[in-house]
Tab-separated table of C-alpha atoms in Angstrom:
chain	number	residue	atom	x	y	z
R	257	MET	CA	-71.433	34.324	-36.036
R	258	PRO	CA	-69.715	32.979	-38.950
R	259	SER	CA	-70.205	29.413	-40.134
R	260	LEU	CA	-67.360	26.974	-40.249
R	261	LEU	CA	-67.505	27.060	-44.378
R	262	GLN	CA	-67.414	30.821	-44.635
R	263	THR	CA	-64.023	31.025	-42.122
R	264	PRO	CA	-61.473	29.137	-44.759
R	265	LEU	CA	-63.680	31.374	-47.655
R	266	ARG	CA	-62.934	34.695	-45.824
R	267	LEU	CA	-59.199	33.750	-45.215
R	268	LEU	CA	-58.619	33.071	-49.051
R	269	VAL	CA	-60.259	36.207	-50.174
R	270	LEU	CA	-57.592	38.262	-47.370
R	271	LEU	CA	-54.856	36.550	-49.243
R	272	VAL	CA	-55.799	36.728	-52.496
R	273	CYS	CA	-56.134	40.621	-51.744
R	274	ALA	CA	-52.981	40.772	-50.502
R	275	ALA	CA	-51.104	39.521	-53.406
R	276	LEU	CA	-53.166	41.464	-55.716
R	277	ALA	CA	-51.849	44.472	-53.660
R	278	GLY	CA	-48.036	43.291	-53.569
R	279	ALA	CA	-48.663	42.935	-49.780
R	280	ALA	CA	-45.085	40.618	-48.498
R	281	LEU	CA	-46.909	38.642	-46.389
R	282	THR	CA	-44.263	36.999	-43.455
R	283	VAL	CA	-45.089	33.477	-41.050
R	284	VAL	CA	-42.324	33.863	-38.516
R	285	PRO	CA	-42.664	31.279	-35.009
R	286	ALA	CA	-43.137	32.990	-31.835
R	287	GLY	CA	-39.657	33.756	-29.741
R	288	ALA	CA	-37.322	33.256	-32.648
R	289	ALA	CA	-37.286	37.256	-33.702
R	290	PRO	CA	-33.501	37.918	-34.212
R	291	ALA	CA	-32.135	40.449	-31.593
R	292	PRO	CA	-30.662	43.591	-32.191
R	293	GLY	CA	-27.476	44.460	-31.707
R	294	LEU	CA	-24.009	42.344	-32.032
R	295	SER	CA	-23.860	38.516	-31.104
R	296	LEU	CA	-21.419	35.509	-31.161
R	297	GLU	CA	-22.019	32.712	-30.922
R	298	ALA	CA	-19.702	29.231	-31.455
R	299	PRO	CA	-20.723	25.606	-31.050
R	300	ALA	CA	-18.407	23.274	-28.392
R	301	ARG	CA	-15.639	21.835	-29.752
R	302	TYR	CA	-12.953	19.721	-28.054
R	303	ALA	CA	-9.949	21.377	-27.207
R	304	ASP	CA	-7.227	21.952	-29.647
R	305	THR	CA	-9.930	21.845	-32.441
R	306	ALA	CA	-11.211	25.113	-34.221
R	307	THR	CA	-14.415	26.202	-33.753
R	308	PRO	CA	-16.485	28.266	-36.174
R	309	LEU	CA	-16.819	31.311	-34.302
R	310	THR	CA	-20.062	33.665	-35.730
R	311	ALA	CA	-20.458	36.924	-34.853
R	312	THR	CA	-23.649	38.731	-36.119
R	313	LEU	CA	-25.097	42.136	-36.932
R	314	ARG	CA	-28.505	43.315	-36.527
R	315	ASP	CA	-30.841	46.343	-36.987
R	316	ASP	CA	-33.074	47.188	-34.510
R	317	ALA	CA	-35.577	45.964	-36.206
R	318	GLY	CA	-33.832	42.798	-36.049
R	319	ALA	CA	-32.863	42.872	-39.989
R	320	PRO	CA	-29.209	42.169	-40.584
R	321	VAL	CA	-26.889	45.070	-41.487
R	322	THR	CA	-24.680	43.771	-43.672
R	323	GLY	CA	-20.752	45.421	-45.161
R	324	ALA	CA	-20.289	46.764	-41.697
R	325	GLU	CA	-16.401	45.831	-40.308
R	326	VAL	CA	-16.376	43.834	-37.254
R	327	VAL	CA	-13.616	43.202	-35.130
R	328	VAL	CA	-12.753	39.946	-33.089
R	329	GLU	CA	-10.330	39.836	-30.790
R	330	ARG	CA	-9.548	36.815	-28.075
R	331	ARG	CA	-8.053	37.452	-24.560
R	332	ARG	CA	-4.646	35.677	-23.821
R	333	GLY	CA	-2.282	36.500	-20.932
R	334	GLY	CA	-4.385	39.302	-19.798
R	335	GLU	CA	-4.318	41.670	-23.178
R	336	TRP	CA	-7.323	41.577	-26.017
R	337	ALA	CA	-5.185	40.270	-29.559
R	338	GLU	CA	-7.007	40.620	-32.580
R	339	VAL	CA	-8.013	37.635	-34.538
R	340	ALA	CA	-9.923	39.259	-37.378
R	341	ARG	CA	-11.267	42.157	-39.186
R	342	ALA	CA	-13.866	41.751	-41.431
R	343	LEU	CA	-17.344	43.077	-43.356
R	344	THR	CA	-20.536	41.674	-42.589
R	345	ASP	CA	-21.875	39.328	-45.173
R	346	GLU	CA	-25.655	39.404	-46.427
R	347	ALA	CA	-26.462	37.438	-43.239
R	348	GLY	CA	-24.887	39.967	-41.328
R	349	ALA	CA	-22.410	37.729	-39.958
R	350	VAL	CA	-18.913	37.349	-39.848
R	351	VAL	CA	-17.249	33.964	-39.126
R	352	VAL	CA	-13.892	32.855	-37.684
R	353	ASP	CA	-12.525	30.083	-37.275
R	354	VAL	CA	-10.606	30.072	-33.661
R	355	VAL	CA	-8.993	27.303	-32.000
R	356	VAL	CA	-10.280	26.302	-28.558
R	357	ALA	CA	-7.782	26.720	-25.698
R	358	ARG	CA	-7.766	24.113	-23.057
R	359	ALA	CA	-8.103	26.853	-20.084
R	360	PRO	CA	-11.368	28.541	-20.180
R	361	LYS	CA	-9.239	31.756	-19.341
R	362	ASP	CA	-7.629	31.599	-22.961
R	363	ASN	CA	-11.260	30.916	-24.158
R	364	VAL	CA	-12.832	34.625	-23.440
R	365	VAL	CA	-13.209	36.424	-26.986
R	366	ARG	CA	-15.349	39.545	-27.925
R	367	ALA	CA	-16.631	40.845	-31.275
R	368	SER	CA	-17.259	45.089	-31.483
R	369	PHE	CA	-18.601	47.304	-34.212
R	370	ALA	CA	-17.523	51.072	-34.130
R	371	GLY	CA	-21.184	52.397	-35.168
R	372	ASP	CA	-21.463	54.546	-38.214
R	373	ALA	CA	-24.067	57.152	-39.674
R	374	THR	CA	-26.917	54.843	-39.232
R	375	HIS	CA	-25.836	52.303	-36.714
R	376	PRO	CA	-24.704	52.847	-33.054
R	377	ALA	CA	-21.733	50.824	-31.751
R	378	ALA	CA	-21.956	47.751	-30.517
R	379	GLU	CA	-19.288	45.269	-28.744
R	380	VAL	CA	-19.923	41.468	-27.098
R	381	THR	CA	-18.080	39.164	-25.145
R	382	THR	CA	-18.577	35.538	-24.774
R	383	VAL	CA	-16.339	32.013	-23.830
R	384	LEU	CA	-15.904	29.079	-26.432
R	385	PRO	CA	-17.677	26.107	-25.376
R	386	LEU	CA	-15.606	23.429	-24.619
R	387	ARG	CA	-16.773	19.812	-24.790
R	388	LYS	CA	-14.560	17.260	-22.888
R	389	ARG	CA	-12.073	14.937	-24.537
R	390	GLY	CA	-11.883	11.245	-23.103
R	391	SER	CA	-9.024	10.335	-20.556
R	392	ASP	CA	-6.826	7.226	-20.909
R	393	LEU	CA	-4.716	6.569	-17.924
R	394	ARG	CA	-2.370	3.686	-17.888
R	395	LEU	CA	-0.375	1.694	-14.807
R	396	GLY	CA	2.612	-0.769	-15.564
R	397	GLY	CA	5.339	-2.772	-14.571
R	398	PRO	CA	6.608	-5.391	-13.752
R	399	GLY	CA	4.113	-7.986	-11.525
R	400	LYS	CA	6.735	-9.384	-9.002
R	401	VAL	CA	9.485	-8.095	-6.626
R	402	VAL	CA	12.324	-9.656	-4.362
R	403	ASP	CA	11.387	-8.235	-0.677
R	404	GLU	CA	12.931	-5.206	0.263
R	405	ARG	CA	13.820	-4.509	-3.528
R	406	SER	CA	12.440	-2.103	-5.547
R	407	VAL	CA	10.533	-1.776	-8.870
R	408	ASP	CA	9.496	1.015	-10.844
R	409	LEU	CA	5.922	1.808	-11.976
R	410	ALA	CA	4.994	3.277	-15.770
R	411	VAL	CA	2.405	6.046	-15.920
R	412	ARG	CA	1.066	6.596	-19.352
R	413	TRP	CA	-1.560	9.214	-19.146
R	414	THR	CA	-3.328	10.535	-23.220
R	415	THR	CA	-6.569	11.431	-24.233
R	416	GLY	CA	-9.176	8.814	-25.454
R	417	SER	CA	-7.592	9.904	-28.868
R	418	GLY	CA	-4.024	9.081	-27.630
R	419	THR	CA	-2.492	12.800	-27.311
R	420	PRO	CA	-0.407	12.821	-24.202
R	421	VAL	CA	-1.381	14.899	-21.118
R	422	ALA	CA	1.232	17.166	-18.978
R	423	GLY	CA	0.158	17.555	-15.173
R	424	ARG	CA	-0.277	15.886	-11.769
R	425	VAL	CA	-1.471	11.902	-11.403
R	426	THR	CA	-2.228	9.996	-7.913
R	427	VAL	CA	-1.222	6.901	-7.099
R	428	GLN	CA	-2.339	4.982	-4.785
R	429	SER	CA	-1.508	1.548	-2.857
R	430	LYS	CA	-3.059	-1.168	-0.792
R	431	PRO	CA	-2.129	-5.050	-0.176
R	432	ARG	CA	-3.481	-7.623	-1.411
R	433	GLY	CA	-7.258	-7.890	-0.363
R	434	ALA	CA	-7.114	-5.261	1.864
R	435	LYS	CA	-10.356	-2.476	1.278
R	436	ALA	CA	-8.684	0.639	1.888
R	437	TRP	CA	-6.210	2.492	-0.062
R	438	SER	CA	-3.012	4.142	1.473
R	439	ASP	CA	-1.959	7.810	1.537
R	440	PRO	CA	-1.471	8.500	-2.375
R	441	VAL	CA	1.577	9.339	-4.057
R	442	ARG	CA	2.191	12.320	-6.535
R	443	VAL	CA	3.744	12.332	-9.777
R	444	ARG	CA	3.531	14.546	-12.718
R	445	THR	CA	3.461	13.541	-16.076
R	446	ASP	CA	5.653	15.025	-18.882
R	447	ASP	CA	4.638	16.579	-22.123
R	448	GLN	CA	4.989	12.842	-23.419
R	449	GLY	CA	2.538	12.123	-21.039
R	450	ARG	CA	4.775	9.870	-19.038
R	451	ALA	CA	6.360	9.570	-15.770
R	452	SER	CA	7.818	7.025	-13.579
R	453	LEU	CA	7.240	5.919	-9.681
R	454	THR	CA	9.639	3.502	-7.846
R	455	VAL	CA	8.240	1.559	-5.443
R	456	ARG	CA	9.692	-0.814	-2.445
R	457	PRO	CA	6.393	-2.790	-1.078
R	458	ARG	CA	6.841	-5.541	1.765
R	459	VAL	CA	3.731	-7.568	0.924
R	460	ASP	CA	1.923	-8.489	-2.308
R	461	THR	CA	0.580	-4.748	-3.379
R	462	VAL	CA	-2.105	-3.454	-5.830
R	463	TYR	CA	-1.791	-0.185	-7.381
R	464	ARG	CA	-3.982	1.996	-9.413
R	465	ALA	CA	-3.759	5.557	-10.874
R	466	LEU	CA	-6.361	8.571	-10.628
R	467	ALA	CA	-5.510	11.423	-12.506
R	468	PRO	CA	-8.156	14.436	-11.780
R	469	ALA	CA	-10.920	16.095	-14.101
R	470	LYS	CA	-9.917	19.147	-16.211
R	471	ALA	CA	-11.931	21.749	-17.616
R	472	TRP	CA	-11.587	19.566	-21.043
R	473	LEU	CA	-10.949	16.530	-19.682
R	474	GLU	CA	-12.834	14.156	-18.207
R	475	ARG	CA	-11.650	12.231	-14.972
R	476	SER	CA	-9.917	8.922	-15.357
R	477	VAL	CA	-8.896	6.048	-12.760
R	478	SER	CA	-6.034	3.384	-14.658
R	479	GLY	CA	-6.815	-0.424	-14.119
R	480	THR	CA	-5.090	-1.804	-10.635
R	481	HIS	CA	-1.780	-3.439	-10.856
R	482	LEU	CA	-0.475	-5.979	-8.651
R	483	VAL	CA	3.143	-6.426	-7.603
R	484	ASP	CA	3.757	-9.948	-5.997
R	485	ASN	CA	6.439	-9.991	-3.468
R	486	ARG	CA	8.835	-12.590	-3.302
R	487	PRO	CA	10.832	-14.056	-0.595
R	488	PRO	CA	14.901	-13.023	-0.516
R	489	GLY	CA	15.249	-16.039	1.082
R	490	THR	CA	14.050	-20.209	0.327
R	491	PRO	CA	10.943	-21.291	2.307
R	492	VAL	CA	10.893	-24.273	4.171
R	493	ALA	CA	9.733	-27.325	2.675
R	494	LEU	CA	8.504	-29.602	5.887
R	495	PRO	CA	7.527	-33.268	5.499
R	496	ALA	CA	4.138	-34.268	3.860
R	497	GLY	CA	1.551	-34.571	6.960
R	498	ALA	CA	3.392	-32.177	9.547
R	499	PRO	CA	0.442	-30.628	11.893
R	500	ARG	CA	0.907	-27.233	12.120
R	501	PRO	CA	1.280	-25.375	15.534
R	502	ARG	CA	-1.478	-25.079	17.556
R	503	ILE	CA	-1.368	-21.327	17.878
R	504	SER	CA	-0.918	-18.874	15.315
R	505	LEU	CA	0.776	-15.874	15.786
R	506	PRO	CA	0.537	-13.078	13.815
R	507	ARG	CA	3.807	-12.536	11.598
R	508	GLN	CA	6.592	-10.260	13.398
R	509	PRO	CA	7.940	-6.910	11.483
R	510	ARG	CA	9.986	-7.377	8.629
R	511	ALA	CA	13.436	-6.961	9.026
R	512	THR	CA	15.237	-3.914	7.892
R	513	GLY	CA	18.916	-3.448	7.846
R	514	GLU	CA	21.533	-5.806	6.989
R	515	GLY	CA	22.596	-9.412	8.168
R	516	ALA	CA	21.242	-10.150	11.426
R	517	ARG	CA	21.528	-7.141	12.966
R	518	PRO	CA	21.470	-7.779	16.248
R	519	VAL	CA	20.620	-4.753	19.089
R	520	VAL	CA	21.722	-5.433	23.091
R	521	THR	CA	20.007	-2.978	25.508
R	522	THR	CA	18.731	-3.040	29.008
R	523	ILE	CA	15.108	-3.638	29.543
R	524	PRO	CA	13.085	-0.796	28.837
R	525	ASP	CA	10.405	0.443	31.348
R	526	GLY	CA	7.312	-0.651	29.211
R	527	VAL	CA	9.117	-3.898	28.654
R	528	TRP	CA	9.414	-4.658	32.154
R	529	LYS	CA	5.960	-3.701	33.008
R	530	GLN	CA	4.883	-6.091	30.677
R	531	MET	CA	6.958	-8.820	31.855
R	532	THR	CA	6.000	-8.189	35.554
R	533	GLY	CA	3.947	-10.551	36.872
R	534	ARG	CA	4.547	-13.035	33.988
R	535	SER	CA	7.735	-14.029	33.350
R	536	TRP	CA	9.264	-12.101	36.157
R	537	HIS	CA	7.923	-12.171	39.296
R	538	ALA	CA	9.344	-11.946	43.231
R	539	GLY	CA	11.969	-14.183	44.660
R	540	CYS	CA	13.514	-14.382	40.961
R	541	PRO	CA	17.134	-15.760	41.258
R	542	VAL	CA	17.893	-12.980	38.806
R	543	GLY	CA	16.355	-9.133	38.736
R	544	ARG	CA	15.913	-6.194	35.958
R	545	SER	CA	19.550	-4.843	35.991
R	546	GLY	CA	21.014	-8.785	35.637
R	547	LEU	CA	18.653	-8.908	32.430
R	548	ARG	CA	18.502	-7.793	29.009
R	549	LEU	CA	16.710	-7.313	25.888
R	550	LEU	CA	17.825	-8.727	22.273
R	551	ARG	CA	16.477	-7.648	19.159
R	552	ILE	CA	17.901	-9.244	16.093
R	553	ASN	CA	16.909	-10.275	12.775
R	554	TYR	CA	16.212	-13.811	11.164
R	555	TRP	CA	15.014	-15.891	8.500
R	556	GLY	CA	10.950	-17.141	9.014
R	557	PHE	CA	9.930	-20.073	7.436
R	558	ASP	CA	7.806	-18.618	4.440
R	559	GLY	CA	11.844	-17.330	3.141
R	560	TYR	CA	11.461	-13.580	4.185
R	561	ARG	CA	13.362	-11.689	7.080
R	562	TYR	CA	11.880	-10.666	10.431
R	563	ARG	CA	13.570	-9.214	13.426
R	564	GLY	CA	12.285	-11.001	16.747
R	565	GLU	CA	13.330	-10.191	20.456
R	566	LEU	CA	14.463	-12.010	23.822
R	567	VAL	CA	15.258	-11.692	27.297
R	568	ALA	CA	18.232	-12.712	28.283
R	569	ALA	CA	20.795	-12.919	31.612
R	570	THR	CA	23.469	-9.890	30.840
R	571	GLY	CA	26.542	-12.804	30.914
R	572	ALA	CA	24.574	-15.342	28.688
R	573	VAL	CA	22.999	-12.394	25.640
R	574	GLY	CA	25.931	-11.949	23.571
R	575	GLN	CA	26.700	-15.996	23.304
R	576	MET	CA	22.988	-16.079	22.541
R	577	ALA	CA	23.601	-12.956	19.697
R	578	GLY	CA	26.189	-15.110	18.210
R	579	ALA	CA	24.555	-18.067	17.890
R	580	LEU	CA	21.655	-16.485	16.142
R	581	GLY	CA	23.459	-14.663	13.949
R	582	GLN	CA	25.436	-18.099	12.910
R	583	MET	CA	21.752	-19.070	11.983
R	584	TYR	CA	20.947	-15.953	10.324
R	585	ARG	CA	24.006	-16.002	7.924
R	586	GLU	CA	23.398	-19.837	6.880
R	587	GLN	CA	19.655	-19.745	6.508
R	588	LEU	CA	18.610	-21.452	9.337
R	589	PRO	CA	15.127	-20.465	9.774
R	590	ILE	CA	13.362	-19.813	13.083
R	591	ARG	CA	9.437	-20.062	12.859
R	592	ALA	CA	8.917	-16.844	15.413
R	593	MET	CA	10.742	-15.104	18.227
R	594	TYR	CA	8.169	-13.184	20.510
R	595	ARG	CA	9.042	-12.513	24.509
R	596	VAL	CA	7.335	-15.312	26.546
R	597	ASP	CA	5.722	-13.123	28.515
R	598	ARG	CA	3.268	-12.403	25.310
R	599	PHE	CA	1.702	-15.715	26.036
R	600	GLY	CA	0.379	-14.542	29.777
R	601	TRP	CA	0.801	-15.944	33.359
R	602	SER	CA	0.885	-20.475	33.851
R	603	LYS	CA	-0.768	-20.967	37.214
R	604	ARG	CA	0.701	-24.514	36.885
R	605	LEU	CA	3.708	-23.104	35.769
R	606	GLY	CA	4.610	-20.327	38.201
R	607	GLY	CA	5.499	-17.837	35.393
R	608	ALA	CA	4.516	-17.316	32.112
R	609	ASP	CA	2.889	-19.736	29.535
R	610	ASP	CA	5.682	-21.777	28.522
R	611	TYR	CA	2.769	-24.305	26.935
R	612	ALA	CA	1.420	-21.851	24.843
R	613	SER	CA	5.001	-20.793	23.753
R	614	MET	CA	5.808	-23.869	22.557
R	615	ALA	CA	2.511	-24.957	20.746
R	616	ALA	CA	3.284	-21.785	18.920
R	617	ASP	CA	6.509	-22.542	18.071
R	618	ASN	CA	8.068	-19.571	19.536
R	619	THR	CA	11.698	-19.594	20.318
R	620	SER	CA	12.335	-17.627	23.470
R	621	ALA	CA	14.794	-17.262	26.786
R	622	PHE	CA	14.554	-16.240	29.889
R	623	ASN	CA	11.555	-16.859	31.707
R	624	CYS	CA	11.026	-16.986	35.516
R	625	ARG	CA	9.029	-20.380	36.146
R	626	ASP	CA	8.674	-23.973	37.143
R	627	VAL	CA	9.777	-27.260	35.084
R	628	VAL	CA	7.357	-28.789	32.916
R	629	GLY	CA	5.960	-30.974	34.646
R	630	ARG	CA	7.586	-31.086	37.932
R	631	PRO	CA	6.315	-28.348	40.482
R	632	GLY	CA	8.303	-26.821	42.688
R	633	VAL	CA	11.495	-27.414	40.944
R	634	ARG	CA	12.846	-23.776	39.187
R	635	SER	CA	13.670	-24.171	35.043
R	636	PRO	CA	16.921	-23.130	33.997
R	637	HIS	CA	14.970	-20.469	31.989
R	638	SER	CA	14.828	-18.710	35.238
R	639	TYR	CA	18.558	-17.309	35.107
R	640	GLY	CA	18.162	-16.860	31.744
R	641	ARG	CA	20.899	-18.460	30.487
R	642	SER	CA	18.889	-20.840	28.449
R	643	LEU	CA	17.172	-20.446	24.473
R	644	ASP	CA	14.718	-22.453	23.348
R	645	VAL	CA	15.009	-23.155	19.214
R	646	ASN	CA	11.921	-24.190	17.001
R	647	PRO	CA	9.861	-26.302	20.243
R	648	TRP	CA	7.094	-27.209	17.924
R	649	GLU	CA	9.718	-29.066	15.599
R	650	ASN	CA	11.891	-30.508	18.472
R	651	PRO	CA	9.522	-31.811	21.382
R	652	TYR	CA	10.707	-32.453	24.537
R	653	ARG	CA	10.013	-35.801	26.334
R	654	SER	CA	8.915	-34.830	29.799
R	655	GLN	CA	7.783	-37.428	32.593
R	656	GLN	CA	4.046	-36.368	31.700
R	657	GLY	CA	4.494	-36.948	28.018
R	658	THR	CA	5.698	-35.445	24.859
R	659	VAL	CA	5.554	-31.973	24.514
R	660	PRO	CA	4.448	-30.141	22.317
R	661	ASN	CA	3.433	-32.272	19.684
R	662	THR	CA	4.214	-36.584	19.320
R	663	TRP	CA	4.834	-36.211	15.902
R	664	TRP	CA	7.678	-34.662	15.569
R	665	PRO	CA	9.998	-36.869	17.908
R	666	SER	CA	11.004	-39.827	15.716
R	667	ARG	CA	11.547	-37.337	12.303
R	668	SER	CA	14.414	-34.654	11.523
R	669	HIS	CA	14.523	-31.755	9.163
R	670	PRO	CA	17.896	-30.421	7.553
R	671	ARG	CA	17.073	-26.602	8.562
R	672	VAL	CA	14.190	-27.090	11.469
R	673	ALA	CA	14.559	-30.027	13.680
R	674	TRP	CA	17.880	-31.709	14.441
R	675	ARG	CA	17.596	-35.356	15.982
R	676	SER	CA	21.994	-35.085	15.842
R	677	SER	CA	24.670	-32.963	17.318
R	678	ALA	CA	26.130	-32.854	13.879
R	679	HIS	CA	23.107	-30.414	12.753
R	680	ALA	CA	23.737	-26.854	11.162
R	681	VAL	CA	21.765	-25.714	14.308
R	682	VAL	CA	23.264	-27.795	16.713
R	683	SER	CA	26.310	-26.584	15.176
R	684	ALA	CA	25.683	-22.947	15.467
R	685	MET	CA	24.980	-22.928	19.313
R	686	ARG	CA	27.810	-25.010	20.238
R	687	ALA	CA	30.266	-22.403	18.473
R	688	HIS	CA	28.837	-20.064	20.484
R	689	GLY	CA	29.195	-21.708	23.682
R	690	LEU	CA	25.385	-22.952	24.221
R	691	ARG	CA	25.044	-26.913	25.050
R	692	TRP	CA	22.615	-29.098	23.758
R	693	THR	CA	22.443	-30.192	27.433
R	694	TYR	CA	19.848	-32.990	26.833
R	695	GLY	CA	20.215	-33.822	23.649
R	696	VAL	CA	16.970	-35.760	21.702
R	697	GLN	CA	15.250	-36.007	25.156
R	698	ASP	CA	14.922	-32.470	25.050
R	699	ALA	CA	15.453	-31.150	20.943
R	700	HIS	CA	15.160	-27.127	21.611
R	701	HIS	CA	16.686	-26.739	24.830
R	702	PHE	CA	20.404	-25.147	24.931
R	703	ASP	CA	22.234	-23.445	27.549
R	704	ALA	CA	24.875	-21.254	27.786
R	705	SER	CA	27.701	-22.726	29.814
R	706	ALA	CA	28.969	-20.168	32.530
R	707	GLY	CA	32.565	-21.121	32.246
R	708	ALA	CA	34.356	-24.862	32.310
R	709	GLY	CA	31.440	-26.064	30.226
R	710	ARG	CA	29.368	-25.470	33.505
R	711	VAL	CA	25.579	-24.939	33.281
R	712	VAL	CA	23.416	-23.496	36.434
R	713	LEU	CA	20.716	-26.224	37.251
R	714	ASP	CA	18.381	-25.955	40.180
R	715	PRO	CA	20.385	-28.353	42.227
R	716	ARG	CA	17.096	-31.343	41.868
R	717	CYS	CA	18.085	-31.356	38.450
R	718	ALA	CA	21.093	-32.986	38.182
R	719	GLY	CA	20.960	-36.326	36.107
R	720	VAL	CA	17.118	-35.203	34.769
R	721	VAL	CA	15.793	-33.636	32.191
R	722	CYS	CA	14.819	-29.897	33.521
R	723	GLU	CA	12.986	-28.193	30.753
């Protein structure tokens, strides 16, 4: 066995002998032997930029074939088109600059060699590698809009380097504070990367745009854009220290259409089912055929328009629609206008819970029940000819005390609380035949006259306040 000193000495002797004999010694790393035939390669580049495409021809031993004619072609629209025809250099290569397309189908290239007496024909096909560009998507526009009006949002889509991108963009929205985004609206940007979208938000709304990833472009999401919805009317400015209603109601649907837009119909089956056992029950002085449903737009305390509803007698509903319509035209606000059956049955009133309705500042009409504070005495609301408006700000001074609060009776407000027959609300009611029967004793209560100024009342209400 040779010693450690002998091994390097023998290697040196072999190298010297090889040199003297004129032999060429080449050291090739493992796995790096060039493959024979024709090859194509190109580095990844961004779309719309040139990449050096190299076609290399080698013989069976892997040595470069020089001076051979190589044709480079590109496939476009299903057809091959020649890009270059050139002779290979000393490295057996033909190098051609080719612009990378955005669509992979347009990046298919091939190189071919027809062959000669020494080398066989060869052909190879490949796809130019795409490097994705960054994507920049922006969404902007006005930051506020008056309710029921529209604003235009602007979309701008470019690459990270500022090149416009044409294509489909998705715009999503959600009410401010909500978690889930709404169903998307799709727009298409033009050759300048621009698109616009008209929106009509009914509440404060957040918007964002999303652009999908493409073969040559990364996905992008814009920043969010808030559009603040502003009321078309003037919100009510209440006095300092004014208490809020004890019961909070959800906002009713926003109004649609011009003006008050009153609509009077017979009582639908679904509404009658909800009324029965609450605001109507057996023994009431008026039945379904003598009642009508009024739906009408009104101005809310917050300055927005809402659509409310109430039930009234057939012979009085027109007067109520007229008075409420005048309140609308003069922008005299109402806090809420739900049917009183919403508040459920009240055992102590023998009808729908008017205590709860007053505590919620709810405007209502028909309710077959007893007088508040006087069990067994039929309320004038049982006939569907009485209307209560903004009861929280205009309390009722009953024999058992003032309801629904004791803060407001000594105070008034030019728009929502009246203590005089000269107030605009009282005047609007009077203009349509609704009498302010009890004045400040029952400020929120009005009665539709049945002719010659008469009001339908229980005989036991003569000379006393009956709410």
